[in-house]
Amino acid sequence: MTQLKEIYLAYLDCLNRQAWSELADYVDPEVEHNSRPLRLAGYRHMLIADYAAIPDLQFEPELILCEPPRLAARLKFDCSPKAAFMGLAVNGRRVTFHEHVFYDFRDAKIARVWSVIDKAEIEKQLP
């Protein structure tokens, strides 16, 4: 269990450093996100687009539960999306919100991801 958590924390560090060349160390080549088969290239593209929209994006784990081969996390974000985000006119305002995410690991790599962002939490912070 500890090994999977350590792998996950290293993965988050990889994301926070935007070390895209290291992503294959943590993510399975056939990765799926919310039941969409993105493969590694599509997953990398999704993350790069996230950082383009939110330059100060940082993945901060608030809670991690691990029951191999699965891991669940509550991630906290405190950031400033440049434009609309999730259909909301954030437009550079600093917002704090959480993502609830579940992972299936295969051979110590992330194979499936299910993610839900708490949009209502963002809506409460906007005028």
C-alpha positions as a Markdown table, in Angstrom:
| # | Residue | x | y | z |
|---|---|---|---|---|
| 1 | Met | 0.0 | 0.0 | 0.0 |
| 2 | Thr | 2.8 | 2.4 | 0.9 |
| 3 | Gln | 4.5 | 1.8 | -2.4 |
| 4 | Leu | 1.4 | 2.8 | -4.4 |
| 5 | Lys | 1.0 | 6.0 | -2.4 |
| 6 | Glu | 4.6 | 6.8 | -3.0 |
| 7 | Ile | 4.2 | 6.3 | -6.7 |
| 8 | Tyr | 1.1 | 8.5 | -6.7 |
| 9 | Leu | 2.9 | 11.3 | -4.8 |
| 10 | Ala | 5.8 | 11.1 | -7.3 |
| 11 | Tyr | 3.2 | 11.3 | -10.1 |
| 12 | Leu | 1.7 | 14.5 | -8.6 |
| 13 | Asp | 5.2 | 15.9 | -8.3 |
| 14 | Cys | 5.7 | 15.1 | -12.0 |
| 15 | Leu | 2.5 | 17.0 | -12.8 |
| 16 | Asn | 3.4 | 20.0 | -10.6 |
| 17 | Arg | 6.8 | 20.3 | -12.3 |
| 18 | Gln | 5.2 | 19.8 | -15.7 |
| 19 | Ala | 7.8 | 17.1 | -16.4 |
| 20 | Trp | 6.0 | 15.7 | -19.4 |
| 21 | Ser | 8.9 | 13.5 | -20.5 |
| 22 | Glu | 8.5 | 11.6 | -17.1 |
| 23 | Leu | 4.8 | 11.0 | -17.4 |
| 24 | Ala | 5.2 | 7.5 | -19.0 |
| 25 | Asp | 6.9 | 6.5 | -15.7 |
| 26 | Tyr | 3.6 | 6.8 | -13.9 |
| 27 | Val | 0.9 | 6.4 | -16.6 |
| 28 | Asp | 0.0 | 3.3 | -18.6 |
| 29 | Pro | 0.2 | 3.7 | -22.4 |
| 30 | Glu | -3.5 | 2.7 | -22.7 |
| 31 | Val | -4.8 | 5.1 | -20.0 |
| 32 | Glu | -8.5 | 6.0 | -19.8 |
| 33 | His | -9.9 | 9.1 | -18.3 |
| 34 | Asn | -13.6 | 9.2 | -17.3 |
| 35 | Ser | -14.1 | 6.1 | -19.5 |
| 36 | Arg | -12.5 | 7.8 | -22.5 |
| 37 | Pro | -9.6 | 5.9 | -24.0 |
| 38 | Leu | -7.0 | 8.7 | -24.3 |
| 39 | Arg | -3.8 | 6.7 | -24.4 |
| 40 | Leu | -0.7 | 8.3 | -23.0 |
| 41 | Ala | -0.4 | 11.0 | -25.7 |
| 42 | Gly | -4.0 | 12.1 | -25.2 |
| 43 | Tyr | -3.6 | 12.2 | -21.5 |
| 44 | Arg | -0.4 | 14.3 | -21.8 |
| 45 | His | -2.2 | 16.7 | -24.2 |
| 46 | Met | -5.1 | 17.0 | -21.7 |
| 47 | Leu | -2.7 | 17.9 | -18.9 |
| 48 | Ile | -0.8 | 20.4 | -21.0 |
| 49 | Ala | -4.1 | 22.1 | -22.0 |
| 50 | Asp | -5.0 | 22.3 | -18.3 |
| 51 | Tyr | -1.7 | 24.1 | -17.5 |
| 52 | Ala | -2.2 | 26.4 | -20.5 |
| 53 | Ala | -5.6 | 27.4 | -19.1 |
| 54 | Ile | -4.4 | 27.6 | -15.5 |
| 55 | Pro | -0.7 | 28.5 | -15.4 |
| 56 | Asp | -0.5 | 28.4 | -11.6 |
| 57 | Leu | -2.1 | 25.0 | -11.4 |
| 58 | Gln | -0.7 | 22.8 | -8.6 |
| 59 | Phe | -2.0 | 19.4 | -7.5 |
| 60 | Glu | -2.1 | 19.3 | -3.7 |
| 61 | Pro | -3.3 | 16.0 | -2.1 |
| 62 | Glu | -5.6 | 16.6 | 0.9 |
| 63 | Leu | -6.7 | 13.0 | 1.4 |
| 64 | Ile | -5.4 | 9.7 | -0.1 |
| 65 | Leu | -7.0 | 6.3 | 0.4 |
| 66 | Cys | -5.3 | 3.3 | -1.0 |
| 67 | Glu | -6.5 | -0.3 | -1.5 |
| 68 | Pro | -4.2 | -1.7 | -4.2 |
| 69 | Pro | -4.6 | -1.7 | -7.1 |
| 70 | Arg | -6.9 | 1.3 | -6.5 |
| 71 | Leu | -6.2 | 4.7 | -5.0 |
| 72 | Ala | -8.6 | 7.5 | -4.2 |
| 73 | Ala | -7.7 | 11.1 | -3.6 |
| 74 | Arg | -9.2 | 14.5 | -2.7 |
| 75 | Leu | -7.0 | 17.1 | -4.4 |
| 76 | Lys | -7.1 | 20.8 | -3.5 |
| 77 | Phe | -6.5 | 23.5 | -6.0 |
| 78 | Asp | -5.9 | 27.2 | -5.3 |
| 79 | Cys | -5.4 | 28.9 | -8.6 |
| 80 | Ser | -6.4 | 31.5 | -11.2 |
| 81 | Pro | -7.8 | 30.1 | -14.5 |
| 82 | Lys | -7.2 | 32.6 | -17.3 |
| 83 | Ala | -10.6 | 32.5 | -18.8 |
| 84 | Ala | -13.9 | 30.6 | -18.4 |
| 85 | Phe | -13.4 | 27.4 | -16.4 |
| 86 | Met | -16.0 | 24.6 | -16.4 |
| 87 | Gly | -18.4 | 27.1 | -18.1 |
| 88 | Leu | -17.9 | 29.7 | -15.3 |
| 89 | Ala | -16.6 | 33.2 | -15.9 |
| 90 | Val | -13.6 | 32.9 | -13.6 |
| 91 | Asn | -11.4 | 35.0 | -15.9 |
| 92 | Gly | -8.3 | 35.3 | -13.8 |
| 93 | Arg | -9.9 | 35.3 | -10.4 |
| 94 | Arg | -8.2 | 33.2 | -7.8 |
| 95 | Val | -10.5 | 30.3 | -6.8 |
| 96 | Thr | -10.1 | 27.3 | -4.5 |
| 97 | Phe | -11.8 | 24.0 | -5.3 |
| 98 | His | -11.4 | 20.2 | -4.9 |
| 99 | Glu | -11.2 | 17.3 | -7.3 |
| 100 | His | -12.3 | 13.8 | -6.2 |
| 101 | Val | -10.4 | 11.3 | -8.2 |
| 102 | Phe | -10.1 | 7.5 | -8.3 |
| 103 | Tyr | -7.4 | 5.5 | -10.0 |
| 104 | Asp | -6.9 | 1.9 | -11.1 |
| 105 | Phe | -3.2 | 0.9 | -11.3 |
| 106 | Arg | -1.8 | -1.8 | -13.6 |
| 107 | Asp | 1.8 | -2.8 | -13.2 |
| 108 | Ala | 2.4 | 0.2 | -10.8 |
| 109 | Lys | 1.1 | 2.7 | -13.5 |
| 110 | Ile | -2.2 | 4.6 | -13.7 |
| 111 | Ala | -4.4 | 2.8 | -16.1 |
| 112 | Arg | -7.9 | 4.3 | -15.4 |
| 113 | Val | -8.9 | 7.6 | -13.9 |
| 114 | Trp | -12.3 | 8.8 | -12.8 |
| 115 | Ser | -12.4 | 12.5 | -11.9 |
| 116 | Val | -15.1 | 14.9 | -10.6 |
| 117 | Ile | -14.4 | 18.6 | -9.9 |
| 118 | Asp | -16.6 | 20.3 | -7.3 |
| 119 | Lys | -18.1 | 23.0 | -9.6 |
| 120 | Ala | -20.5 | 24.2 | -6.9 |
| 121 | Glu | -17.5 | 25.1 | -4.8 |
| 122 | Ile | -16.3 | 27.4 | -7.5 |
| 123 | Glu | -19.7 | 28.9 | -8.2 |
| 124 | Lys | -20.0 | 30.0 | -4.5 |
| 125 | Gln | -16.8 | 32.1 | -5.0 |
| 126 | Leu | -18.0 | 34.0 | -8.0 |
| 127 | Pro | -20.2 | 37.2 | -8.0 |
